[in-house]
Amino acid sequence: MSQEISSGLSESRVFPPSEAFLRGCGDRPHVASLDEYRALWTRSIQDPEGFWGEVARGFDWFTPFTSVLDWQCPDARWFDGGTLNACHNCVDRQVNAGHGDEVAIIWEGEPGWPSDASSAYAAAFSSSDRALSARHGHAVRHLTYRHLQEETARLANALRSLGVRKGDVVTLYMGMVPELAIAVLACARIGAAHSVIFGGFAAPAIIDRVADAQSRVIITCDGAWRRGAIVPLKANVDEACTGAPSVEHVIVLRRTGHDVPMRAGRDHWWHELVASQPSTCACEPMASEDLLFLLYTSGSTGKPKGIRHTTAGYSIFTAFTARMTFDLHPGTEQVYFCTADIGWITGHSYIVYGLLPNRVPTLMYEGAPNAPAEDRFWSIVERHRVTHFYTAPTAIRAFMKWGDAHPAKHDLSSLRLLGTVGEPINPEAWMWYHRTIGGERCPIVDTMWQTETGGHIITPLPGATPTVPGSCTLPMFGIDAAIVNERGEELPANAGGLLVIRKPWPAMLRGIHGDRQRFIDTYWSKVPGMYVAGDGARRDERGYFWIMGRIDDVINVSGHRLGTMEVESALVAHEAVVEAAVVGMPHEIKGTGIAAFVTLGPGHTGRAGDALRKELQEHVAHEIGAIAKPDMIRFTQALPKTRSGKIMRRLLRDIAAGNEVRQDTTTLEDFTVLAKLRETEE
Ligand code: WTA
């Protein structure tokens, strides 16, 4: 297992839903007690069709569905016969119901106003936002549902003018600007699938994804602001296009205003192409199982896989789980802030698709949590009276390290609920979050899920579930989660095993783009008939789940999934490296850091040392992105292998964990003795 959290066996602190939370719920929380949760969960498992049929009827349909579920493992068809549109349910529906002038998205740009006022991007601001931004010294925008409707329609028309049709895949490689959410929704509006690539990825990662999806159109920005510097998004796209012949058009949003070369015939400025389009565009009726998007994520082998999510099941499940987990109520004072990037599944599901149908403003921010200062998030919470704050354990550990003075400077009394996602949260971080950010009055929802599950699968419900630091507690409605052995037998309390889901759920992945066999092998073969998540976990005597970490060669670095193979491939692509083995190692802030063991080619052994270490780190950043930079690189004469030639990863993990960053050593290591000692154990 690549990571473990403190066992939790001795964890006895239990936090029932706080009085303060229950009092603040206005009417009442959606689920108000553990008994109510259990009754509903039991119903959702015994009668999934009745349960999900009812939930789905809360959505707007162009044609009603005729069946709820058709399940031929591993293929699920949900809500067949129906047609609907995801953008309609996020945007048009709210406008049609008379809420067009309510705020849908709040955005905070990287601080820099009013110097920003002169930039090209300022034209996108409403006059009141411009005044507000100048007053606060922060770039702030408020986008209403009506504004979203008009802007998604314009971009949708622009995409059509470039020949994009229903079923095409449009690649989005942008910074965290509202136009990224608009682009996601515009694709949904015309039935084009989007494939969002995180803006931190480098050109080779764009090439892989664009080629796999055969995307003809990329939407990008001239650049993105991060800590006062410009991330060269357009330059990366230019580099990627040389290796991605399918690309015919690139739409470029002017965000930073710096000079970027535009290639005639291929590149189009957003403000020229989009602004002149009509502001109406009917939402395309989509069949329930039509592709909504691809999102590439790391696996244990090969290149990243394009996870397929479809229109009805995904939209309905994310909107429903957002409502339950965050106890959302439209038309109240709720303001929801998720710190994720839309380039990851968390941003797809719980910034855009899950939030907008619930009519609670969703706040997105551009930049970094520690720029201009380490209180960035707390100043956002204070300024916008944020009630719901959702972030990752790695961020919480960083906040702890930065010190209590930063949150203490701000009025955080608006907060009512806190959430975490992405990796197991250690109880110390949980307690700090609870006390220092939540003032001991905010429930913490530790939400366990994956790119593949589309939405929350195990999580507390804030008005119902007593929480225990470090446990993601109980399954979501409709999720038949269990801990089993490889024969599929459920294990007794506290025994570690495989986390599986035994029944289909609406937002389950519908496949890996273009690779049926990999889909079956990865998720459906280890325990026949059950979805295997790839995580080790246990259940305690209360029935609460504790996630212990990945059981494959995926590592979770700062809540971001990375395949060790991807980093290894990047390393061996360097001229000096012959072989590389990458494993996770404990890291104070990131949860898991990246340790690489490399062997050097004959002409390069003399280069083992810090200069080459740096060069290899930069090389990996250039091949994949900065998130994949190894934290530790060790040079070795040979990698420890079993007789059958398998790298002894457990041995490497032990070594990486035992010896924290020893950047100073330049001697080559000899693993042979150690390997022989351990050979029998692997
Ligand atoms: C891990 C992110 C423990 C887990 C939404 C999973 C978690 C992988 C939690 C998916 C949590 C996510 N507690 N572990 N609350 N949430 N994980 O696809 O290992 O980027 O399999 O989706 O993150 O990562 P992904």
XYZ file of C-alpha atoms and ligand atoms in Angstrom:
707
model
C 0.000 0.000 0.000
C 1.424 3.348 -0.923
C 0.136 5.270 2.019
C -1.338 4.683 5.369
C -3.023 6.881 7.873
C -2.757 6.416 11.597
C -4.798 3.309 12.156
C -7.648 5.102 13.844
C -8.327 2.036 15.946
C -7.909 4.122 19.058
C -9.823 7.112 17.701
C -12.689 7.630 20.094
C -13.601 11.271 19.587
C -17.080 11.507 18.137
C -18.645 14.770 16.997
C -22.424 14.731 16.588
C -23.945 17.320 14.204
C -23.410 20.589 16.031
C -26.281 22.529 17.552
C -25.054 25.623 15.787
C -25.307 23.873 12.427
C -28.775 22.504 13.099
C -30.040 25.862 14.349
C -28.720 27.602 11.248
C -30.484 25.267 8.848
C -33.495 27.499 8.482
C -36.168 24.975 7.939
C -34.285 21.759 8.642
C -31.382 19.867 7.089
C -32.248 17.568 4.184
C -31.384 14.613 6.383
C -31.845 15.384 10.053
C -30.833 12.249 11.962
C -28.879 9.043 11.684
C -32.136 7.070 11.743
C -33.467 9.095 8.855
C -30.211 8.476 6.953
C -30.395 4.734 7.599
C -34.019 4.465 6.515
C -33.372 6.359 3.282
C -30.137 4.491 2.560
C -31.877 1.141 3.041
C -34.617 2.209 0.674
C -32.100 3.408 -1.906
C -30.406 0.002 -1.863
C -33.562 -2.118 -1.789
C -35.387 -0.111 -4.413
C -32.771 1.743 -6.462
C -35.140 2.269 -9.364
C -37.812 3.838 -7.202
C -35.264 5.948 -5.363
C -33.322 7.265 -8.371
C -36.420 7.604 -10.490
C -37.777 10.043 -7.933
C -34.503 11.980 -7.728
C -34.257 12.148 -11.523
C -37.773 13.533 -11.870
C -36.532 16.597 -9.974
C -34.498 17.449 -13.087
C -35.876 19.142 -16.215
C -36.381 16.650 -19.061
C -37.191 17.415 -22.688
C -38.561 13.868 -22.983
C -39.204 11.795 -19.859
C -37.177 8.612 -19.379
C -38.947 5.298 -19.772
C -36.714 3.046 -17.695
C -34.534 3.846 -14.690
C -31.808 1.221 -14.915
C -30.620 -1.426 -17.283
C -27.650 -3.259 -15.725
C -25.564 -5.760 -17.613
C -22.421 -5.734 -15.514
C -20.195 -3.788 -16.144
C -22.487 -1.743 -18.388
C -25.129 0.474 -16.876
C -27.770 2.435 -18.719
C -29.566 4.938 -16.528
C -32.742 6.817 -17.395
C -33.054 5.381 -20.895
C -35.560 6.862 -23.289
C -35.206 10.341 -21.826
C -33.641 13.441 -23.316
C -32.267 16.392 -21.373
C -29.383 18.842 -21.375
C -26.889 19.369 -18.565
C -26.340 23.068 -19.336
C -30.101 23.605 -19.346
C -30.364 22.134 -15.855
C -27.466 24.267 -14.603
C -28.426 27.547 -16.242
C -31.543 27.929 -18.412
C -33.746 26.238 -15.916
C -32.883 28.870 -13.308
C -33.505 31.690 -15.763
C -36.824 30.185 -16.839
C -37.903 29.959 -13.207
C -37.306 33.685 -12.716
C -33.867 33.485 -11.058
C -31.907 34.916 -13.972
C -30.577 37.827 -11.921
C -29.274 35.720 -9.055
C -25.559 35.150 -8.748
C -24.448 31.799 -10.103
C -20.662 32.170 -9.992
C -18.501 34.437 -7.876
C -14.924 34.798 -9.041
C -11.824 36.223 -7.394
C -8.885 36.754 -9.684
C -5.339 36.722 -8.538
C -4.957 39.954 -6.560
C -3.620 42.762 -8.647
C -6.409 45.271 -9.114
C -6.358 48.106 -10.116
C -3.256 47.542 -12.266
C -5.384 44.817 -13.787
C -7.925 47.447 -14.798
C -5.949 48.306 -17.859
C -5.693 44.718 -19.011
C -7.709 43.328 -21.851
C -9.611 41.132 -19.477
C -11.164 44.069 -17.614
C -13.635 44.516 -20.464
C -15.384 41.352 -19.318
C -16.284 42.937 -15.962
C -19.653 44.505 -15.307
C -19.412 48.130 -14.247
C -20.407 47.278 -10.691
C -17.742 44.558 -10.493
C -15.197 46.968 -11.838
C -16.065 49.456 -9.114
C -16.069 46.741 -6.462
C -12.735 45.397 -7.625
C -11.138 48.816 -7.574
C -12.473 49.402 -4.065
C -11.260 46.080 -2.669
C -8.000 45.844 -4.583
C -9.095 42.429 -5.846
C -10.433 41.334 -9.194
C -13.981 40.214 -8.443
C -16.748 39.132 -10.780
C -20.336 38.103 -10.143
C -21.952 36.121 -12.944
C -25.704 35.699 -12.926
C -27.599 32.792 -14.463
C -28.724 35.101 -17.247
C -25.145 36.112 -17.943
C -24.146 32.428 -18.037
C -26.993 31.710 -20.412
C -25.899 34.440 -22.818
C -22.201 33.657 -22.633
C -22.610 29.904 -22.992
C -24.893 30.551 -25.969
C -22.310 32.849 -27.610
C -19.480 30.380 -27.142
C -21.712 27.512 -28.237
C -22.501 29.406 -31.454
C -18.812 30.148 -31.924
C -17.948 26.463 -31.534
C -20.594 25.575 -34.067
C -19.160 28.164 -36.447
C -15.903 26.193 -36.289
C -17.754 23.031 -37.218
C -18.095 21.499 -33.754
C -21.034 19.113 -33.631
C -22.760 16.910 -31.099
C -20.450 14.074 -30.090
C -17.172 15.902 -30.861
C -14.607 16.287 -28.080
C -13.444 19.825 -27.307
C -10.279 20.192 -25.217
C -10.168 22.920 -22.571
C -6.772 23.958 -21.221
C -7.363 27.145 -19.259
C -6.689 28.880 -15.985
C -9.298 29.283 -13.273
C -11.320 32.039 -14.911
C -15.126 32.037 -15.194
C -14.707 31.418 -18.917
C -13.534 27.890 -18.059
C -16.901 27.156 -16.448
C -18.584 28.885 -19.392
C -16.629 26.688 -21.827
C -17.615 23.519 -19.961
C -21.259 24.539 -20.091
C -21.108 25.730 -23.697
C -19.889 22.301 -24.763
C -22.719 20.661 -22.846
C -25.128 23.107 -24.466
C -24.425 21.797 -27.973
C -23.745 18.214 -26.953
C -20.002 18.336 -27.527
C -18.048 16.453 -24.893
C -15.368 18.420 -23.062
C -12.012 17.147 -22.035
C -10.528 19.543 -19.495
C -6.769 19.354 -19.018
C -5.430 20.804 -15.778
C -3.496 24.014 -16.537
C -0.498 22.701 -14.596
C 0.177 19.966 -17.126
C 2.944 20.364 -19.691
C 2.769 20.036 -23.490
C 3.457 16.267 -23.722
C 0.515 15.628 -21.392
C -1.694 17.756 -23.679
C -0.528 15.784 -26.720
C -1.431 12.429 -25.132
C -4.908 13.587 -24.194
C -5.721 15.452 -27.410
C -4.541 12.506 -29.504
C -6.495 9.968 -27.480
C -9.688 12.045 -27.749
C -9.009 13.046 -31.375
C -9.974 16.574 -30.442
C -10.129 19.161 -33.233
C -10.647 22.243 -31.090
C -8.750 23.518 -28.038
C -9.894 26.430 -25.912
C -7.099 28.063 -23.950
C -5.945 31.416 -22.510
C -2.963 33.562 -23.422
C -1.768 32.708 -19.933
C -2.868 32.235 -16.346
C -1.831 34.240 -13.308
C -0.152 32.324 -10.521
C 1.794 34.033 -7.745
C 2.331 37.094 -9.900
C 3.840 35.079 -12.734
C 2.268 34.007 -16.001
C 1.689 30.310 -16.705
C 2.283 30.142 -20.492
C -0.835 28.223 -21.467
C -0.891 29.354 -25.090
C 2.807 28.562 -25.554
C 2.178 25.056 -24.186
C -0.714 24.603 -26.605
C 1.505 25.776 -29.487
C 4.115 23.220 -28.491
C 1.464 20.517 -28.127
C -0.049 21.275 -31.545
C 3.180 20.257 -33.223
C 2.544 16.738 -31.926
C -1.240 16.716 -32.153
C -2.238 16.833 -35.826
C -5.964 16.528 -35.076
C -6.127 20.143 -33.850
C -7.685 22.511 -36.377
C -8.765 25.440 -34.208
C -7.543 27.096 -31.033
C -9.702 29.670 -29.255
C -7.634 31.963 -27.044
C -9.058 33.977 -24.168
C -7.084 37.107 -23.409
C -6.518 36.994 -19.673
C -3.019 38.325 -19.012
C -2.668 40.565 -22.041
C 0.948 39.619 -22.742
C 1.980 39.024 -26.336
C 1.364 35.582 -27.739
C 1.842 34.555 -31.349
C -1.430 33.788 -33.141
C -1.353 31.417 -36.069
C -3.576 32.606 -38.889
C -6.371 30.210 -39.770
C -5.892 28.128 -36.611
C -5.939 30.573 -33.705
C -8.929 32.760 -32.880
C -9.213 35.378 -30.136
C -12.183 34.649 -27.898
C -13.151 38.342 -27.789
C -13.264 38.496 -31.585
C -14.838 35.152 -32.384
C -17.264 34.861 -29.488
C -18.379 38.408 -28.784
C -19.989 38.831 -32.202
C -22.119 35.683 -31.878
C -25.856 35.782 -31.079
C -26.592 35.439 -27.369
C -29.190 32.722 -27.820
C -28.656 29.088 -28.666
C -31.141 26.342 -27.869
C -29.847 23.534 -25.661
C -29.329 20.354 -27.649
C -31.579 17.505 -26.474
C -29.220 14.737 -25.373
C -30.044 11.116 -24.701
C -29.392 10.153 -21.090
C -26.416 8.013 -21.989
C -24.830 10.489 -24.430
C -21.266 11.364 -23.492
C -21.029 14.506 -21.337
C -17.263 14.569 -20.902
C -13.955 12.764 -20.797
C -11.593 13.395 -17.933
C -8.152 11.864 -18.046
C -6.802 10.360 -14.870
C -3.789 8.308 -13.912
C -3.795 4.559 -13.565
C -1.165 2.060 -12.620
C -0.096 1.253 -16.170
C 0.300 3.059 -19.431
C -0.938 6.476 -20.327
C -3.684 8.346 -18.490
C -7.116 6.965 -19.205
C -10.072 8.968 -20.442
C -12.867 8.332 -17.983
C -16.260 8.579 -19.672
C -19.218 10.220 -17.933
C -22.649 10.501 -19.475
C -25.310 13.179 -19.378
C -28.156 12.129 -17.106
C -26.585 9.841 -14.514
C -23.618 12.087 -13.847
C -25.568 15.369 -13.697
C -28.298 13.976 -11.510
C -25.949 12.221 -9.089
C -23.634 15.214 -8.656
C -26.523 17.633 -8.096
C -28.141 15.241 -5.637
C -24.979 14.429 -3.680
C -24.005 18.107 -3.513
C -27.423 18.854 -2.045
C -27.135 16.052 0.533
C -23.479 16.326 1.518
C -23.381 20.100 1.723
C -27.012 20.493 2.759
C -27.636 23.089 0.076
C -30.748 25.264 0.128
C -31.426 27.675 -2.746
C -32.449 31.225 -2.062
C -30.752 31.335 1.342
C -27.553 33.104 2.305
C -25.386 30.147 1.359
C -22.128 30.827 -0.492
C -20.084 27.796 -1.444
C -16.314 27.867 -2.029
C -14.457 24.821 -3.325
C -10.726 25.458 -3.696
C -10.167 22.794 -6.355
C -9.267 23.471 -9.965
C -11.862 22.632 -12.617
C -9.105 20.577 -14.256
C -9.803 17.838 -11.711
C -12.972 15.872 -11.085
C -13.641 17.802 -7.868
C -13.983 20.990 -9.874
C -16.199 19.354 -12.504
C -18.593 17.856 -9.983
C -18.492 20.253 -7.055
C -17.770 23.633 -8.597
C -19.881 23.350 -11.744
C -22.289 20.467 -12.363
C -23.320 19.695 -8.773
C -23.681 23.287 -7.655
C -25.473 25.242 -10.387
C -28.632 23.065 -10.425
C -28.908 23.699 -6.677
C -28.952 27.454 -7.181
C -26.333 28.186 -4.540
C -23.552 30.587 -5.640
C -20.300 28.776 -6.343
C -17.065 30.674 -5.827
C -13.995 30.031 -7.922
C -10.607 31.619 -7.421
C -7.541 32.094 -9.554
C -3.992 31.895 -8.293
C -2.521 30.195 -5.269
C -3.526 29.768 -1.616
C -0.395 31.567 -0.399
C -0.244 34.552 -2.727
C -0.143 37.419 -2.014
C -0.105 35.934 1.517
C -0.978 32.771 3.373
C -4.351 34.167 4.392
C -5.699 34.216 0.829
C -8.553 31.784 1.487
C -9.536 33.376 4.784
C -9.706 36.792 3.206
C -11.953 35.336 0.479
C -14.157 33.686 3.123
C -14.476 36.964 5.000
C -15.077 39.158 1.957
C -17.771 36.951 0.459
C -19.306 35.651 3.696
C -18.596 32.086 2.572
C -20.729 29.504 4.377
C -19.366 26.288 2.830
C -15.641 25.671 2.441
C -14.331 22.553 0.677
C -10.613 21.806 0.341
C -7.999 19.014 0.506
C -6.056 17.618 3.479
C -2.778 18.678 1.871
C -3.989 22.280 1.953
C -5.066 21.919 5.576
C -1.635 20.619 6.543
C -0.086 23.609 4.776
C -2.422 26.008 6.643
C -1.350 24.406 9.930
C 2.271 24.924 9.068
C 1.726 28.523 8.013
C 0.297 29.209 11.469
C -2.910 30.222 13.203
C -2.194 33.928 12.826
C -3.458 33.866 9.232
C -7.002 32.649 9.918
C -7.036 34.671 13.147
C -6.795 37.903 11.147
C -10.165 37.246 9.515
C -13.787 37.007 10.467
C -14.684 33.394 9.677
C -18.014 33.490 11.487
C -19.963 33.047 8.238
C -18.679 29.460 7.890
C -21.230 26.755 8.610
C -19.802 23.628 7.013
C -16.323 22.384 6.099
C -15.379 19.653 3.678
C -12.310 17.712 2.637
C -11.531 15.529 -0.350
C -8.716 13.845 -2.183
C -6.839 11.731 0.338
C -7.213 10.407 3.857
C -7.142 13.215 6.408
C -4.962 12.631 9.446
C -6.820 13.218 12.731
C -4.456 16.062 13.763
C -5.322 17.990 10.624
C -9.016 17.200 11.115
C -8.922 18.582 14.682
C -7.079 21.709 13.593
C -9.620 22.313 10.822
C -12.463 21.758 13.272
C -11.081 24.156 15.907
C -9.201 26.826 14.052
C -11.314 27.210 10.916
C -14.641 25.799 12.041
C -14.672 27.392 15.487
C -15.872 24.000 16.764
C -19.310 24.684 15.333
C -18.999 23.487 11.717
C -19.519 19.844 10.766
C -16.680 18.420 8.663
C -17.662 16.252 5.717
C -14.749 14.005 4.739
C -15.900 13.022 1.266
C -14.435 9.884 -0.282
C -14.825 9.454 -4.040
C -12.966 9.222 -7.352
C -12.877 10.492 -10.897
C -14.543 7.206 -11.788
C -17.365 7.470 -9.259
C -18.333 10.930 -10.516
C -19.519 12.033 -7.080
C -19.355 11.298 -3.362
C -19.583 7.619 -2.470
C -18.781 7.677 1.238
C -19.312 10.797 3.326
C -20.984 12.104 6.459
C -24.203 14.087 6.029
C -23.834 17.241 8.098
C -27.190 17.174 9.865
C -27.216 13.435 10.490
C -23.865 11.710 10.813
C -21.725 11.892 13.949
C -18.162 12.370 12.631
C -14.926 10.767 13.792
C -11.631 12.410 12.782
C -10.017 10.425 9.978
C -13.088 8.435 8.927
C -15.194 9.217 5.856
C -18.007 7.464 7.801
C -20.968 6.019 5.841
C -22.021 5.378 2.244
C -24.001 7.838 0.167
C -27.554 6.902 -0.783
C -27.585 4.261 -3.484
C -23.976 3.260 -2.808
C -23.586 -0.336 -1.709
C -19.993 -0.031 -0.466
C -18.260 -2.920 1.264
C -14.861 -4.240 2.317
C -14.189 -7.619 0.765
C -11.402 -10.078 0.067
C -10.467 -11.137 -3.453
C -13.254 -13.712 -3.506
C -15.789 -10.975 -2.856
C -16.551 -12.082 0.706
C -17.329 -9.296 3.105
C -14.759 -8.988 5.887
C -15.440 -8.620 9.597
C -15.111 -5.301 11.423
C -11.648 -3.713 11.308
C -10.182 -6.207 8.863
C -8.416 -4.444 5.998
C -9.518 -5.359 2.487
C -10.610 -4.053 -0.881
C -13.096 -1.222 -1.120
C -15.805 -2.264 -3.585
C -19.232 -1.086 -4.698
C -21.629 -3.938 -5.304
C -24.440 -2.200 -7.138
C -24.489 0.297 -10.017
C -24.974 4.009 -9.280
C -25.951 6.777 -11.705
C -22.574 8.584 -11.976
C -20.433 5.492 -12.322
C -17.927 5.685 -15.160
C -19.257 4.288 -18.416
C -15.862 3.157 -19.625
C -12.358 4.216 -20.536
C -12.331 6.073 -23.844
C -11.233 3.697 -26.556
C -10.116 0.899 -24.249
C -12.812 -1.564 -23.275
C -10.371 -4.195 -22.039
C -8.591 -1.821 -19.704
C -11.965 -0.795 -18.258
C -12.803 -4.416 -17.496
C -9.334 -5.310 -16.235
C -8.966 -2.284 -13.989
C -12.332 -2.169 -12.276
C -14.267 -5.364 -12.877
C -11.867 -8.292 -12.860
C -10.298 -8.408 -9.423
C -13.619 -9.274 -7.819
C -16.092 -10.364 -10.485
C -19.389 -8.531 -10.436
C -18.172 -5.712 -8.210
C -16.600 -2.316 -8.880
C -13.119 -2.324 -7.322
C -12.081 1.205 -6.402
C -8.367 0.527 -6.051
C -8.238 1.572 -2.405
C -7.554 -0.493 0.663
C -9.951 0.216 3.530
C -11.586 -1.175 6.629
C -14.879 -0.692 8.428
C -14.985 -0.258 12.199
C -17.584 -1.720 14.550
C -19.834 1.296 13.951
C -19.783 0.492 10.247
C -17.659 3.572 9.530
C -15.204 3.372 6.633
C -11.501 4.179 6.998
C -9.569 4.535 3.756
C -6.040 3.208 4.048
C -4.685 4.184 0.629
C -4.206 2.937 -2.910
C -3.469 -0.710 -3.515
C -2.096 -0.153 -7.004
C 0.798 1.851 -8.371
C -1.124 5.070 -8.169
C 0.141 7.632 -5.692
C -1.784 10.501 -4.269
C 0.430 13.593 -4.246
C -1.234 16.598 -2.618
C -4.568 14.995 -3.433
C -3.614 14.636 -7.116
C -3.481 11.209 -8.657
C -0.306 10.195 -10.393
C 0.748 6.865 -11.819
C 4.265 5.888 -10.745
C 4.688 4.537 -14.295
C 4.102 7.960 -15.817
C 6.876 9.466 -13.736
C 9.144 6.509 -14.535
C 8.505 6.932 -18.281
C 9.321 10.625 -18.016
C 12.586 9.834 -16.204
C 13.786 7.210 -18.655
C 13.084 9.632 -21.499
C 16.092 11.603 -20.176
C 19.354 10.762 -21.921
C 21.249 9.983 -18.705
C 18.714 7.540 -17.273
C 18.569 3.857 -18.082
C 16.045 2.619 -15.580
C 13.808 4.255 -13.005
C 11.533 3.098 -10.209
C 9.150 5.526 -8.559
C 7.382 4.967 -5.248
C 5.431 7.070 -2.787
C 6.986 8.200 0.458
C 5.466 9.919 3.485
C 5.486 13.699 3.097
C 4.501 16.146 5.795
C 2.435 18.428 3.559
C 1.738 16.475 0.384
C 0.614 13.325 2.172
C 2.610 11.308 -0.308
C 5.795 12.571 -1.892
C 7.524 11.109 -4.929
C 10.713 9.091 -4.493
C 12.630 8.047 -7.587
C 15.439 5.526 -7.825
C 17.361 5.786 -11.069
C 20.222 3.996 -12.752
C 22.447 5.978 -15.081
C 23.818 5.047 -18.475
C 27.492 4.152 -18.885
C 28.638 7.578 -19.944
C 26.644 9.303 -17.194
C 27.457 7.562 -13.893
C 29.918 10.301 -13.035
C 27.071 12.825 -13.084
C 25.259 11.376 -10.041
C 24.768 14.444 -7.890
C 22.688 17.498 -7.164
C 23.070 19.117 -10.548
C 21.643 16.082 -12.314
C 18.953 15.750 -9.648
C 17.746 19.246 -10.456
C 17.940 18.562 -14.142
C 15.834 15.423 -13.777
C 13.260 17.256 -11.653
C 12.933 19.947 -14.308
C 12.792 17.300 -16.980
C 9.831 15.580 -15.286
C 8.129 18.957 -14.843
C 8.554 19.568 -18.543
C 7.269 16.111 -19.508
C 4.251 15.947 -17.179
C 3.950 19.073 -15.032
C 5.328 20.507 -11.805
C 3.081 18.284 -9.661
C 5.045 15.234 -10.828
C 8.501 16.515 -9.786
C 10.202 13.879 -7.618
C 10.828 15.071 -4.073
C 13.766 12.730 -3.737
C 15.995 11.206 -6.387
C 18.447 8.447 -5.477
C 21.076 7.173 -7.871
C 21.749 3.467 -7.800
C 23.854 0.952 -9.707
C 20.922 -1.420 -10.109
C 17.315 -1.614 -9.021
C 16.431 -4.377 -6.564
C 14.501 -7.054 -8.432
C 13.076 -10.456 -7.762
C 14.358 -13.456 -9.726
C 11.484 -12.991 -12.134
C 12.611 -9.433 -12.770
C 9.940 -7.544 -10.826
C 11.118 -4.372 -9.125
C 10.879 -4.812 -5.366
C 8.750 -1.788 -4.712
C 8.084 -2.565 -1.116
C 11.797 -2.513 -0.417
C 12.109 0.830 -2.185
C 9.158 2.199 -0.242
C 10.815 1.154 3.014
C 14.042 2.813 2.003
C 12.281 5.975 0.844
C 10.282 6.174 4.079
C 13.232 5.402 6.322
C 15.607 7.947 4.888
C 14.037 11.329 4.433
C 15.411 13.523 1.648
C 19.145 12.894 1.608
C 19.848 15.291 -1.158
C 23.476 15.549 -0.085
C 24.500 12.017 -0.940
C 26.119 11.655 -4.295
C 27.412 8.121 -4.008
C 25.696 5.455 -6.021
C 23.851 2.969 -3.885
C 24.279 -0.766 -4.126
C 20.998 -2.561 -3.551
C 22.147 -6.081 -4.246
C 22.773 -7.125 -0.646
C 19.514 -5.630 0.598
C 17.601 -7.084 -2.304
C 18.855 -10.568 -1.637
C 17.826 -10.287 1.996
C 14.314 -9.232 1.027
C 13.835 -11.409 -2.009
C 11.815 -14.012 -0.226
C 9.358 -11.461 1.145
C 8.016 -9.941 -2.052
C -8.314 9.155 -2.717
C -10.671 12.730 -6.180
C -9.401 9.050 1.562
C -8.584 7.666 -2.910
C -12.103 13.057 -5.777
C -9.256 7.637 -4.260
C -9.572 9.723 -0.625
C -8.521 8.718 -5.017
C -10.626 10.602 -0.281
C -9.333 9.310 -6.123
C -11.018 10.680 1.086
C -10.272 10.725 -2.421
N -10.390 9.878 1.964
N -8.974 8.951 0.301
N -11.979 11.506 1.508
N -11.038 11.203 -1.414
N -9.374 9.841 -1.952
O -9.810 10.339 -8.926
O -7.347 6.995 -2.936
O -8.451 12.335 -8.174
O -9.146 6.395 -4.902
O -10.693 11.807 -7.210
O -8.243 9.708 -4.022
O -8.680 10.396 -6.704
P -9.376 11.244 -7.838
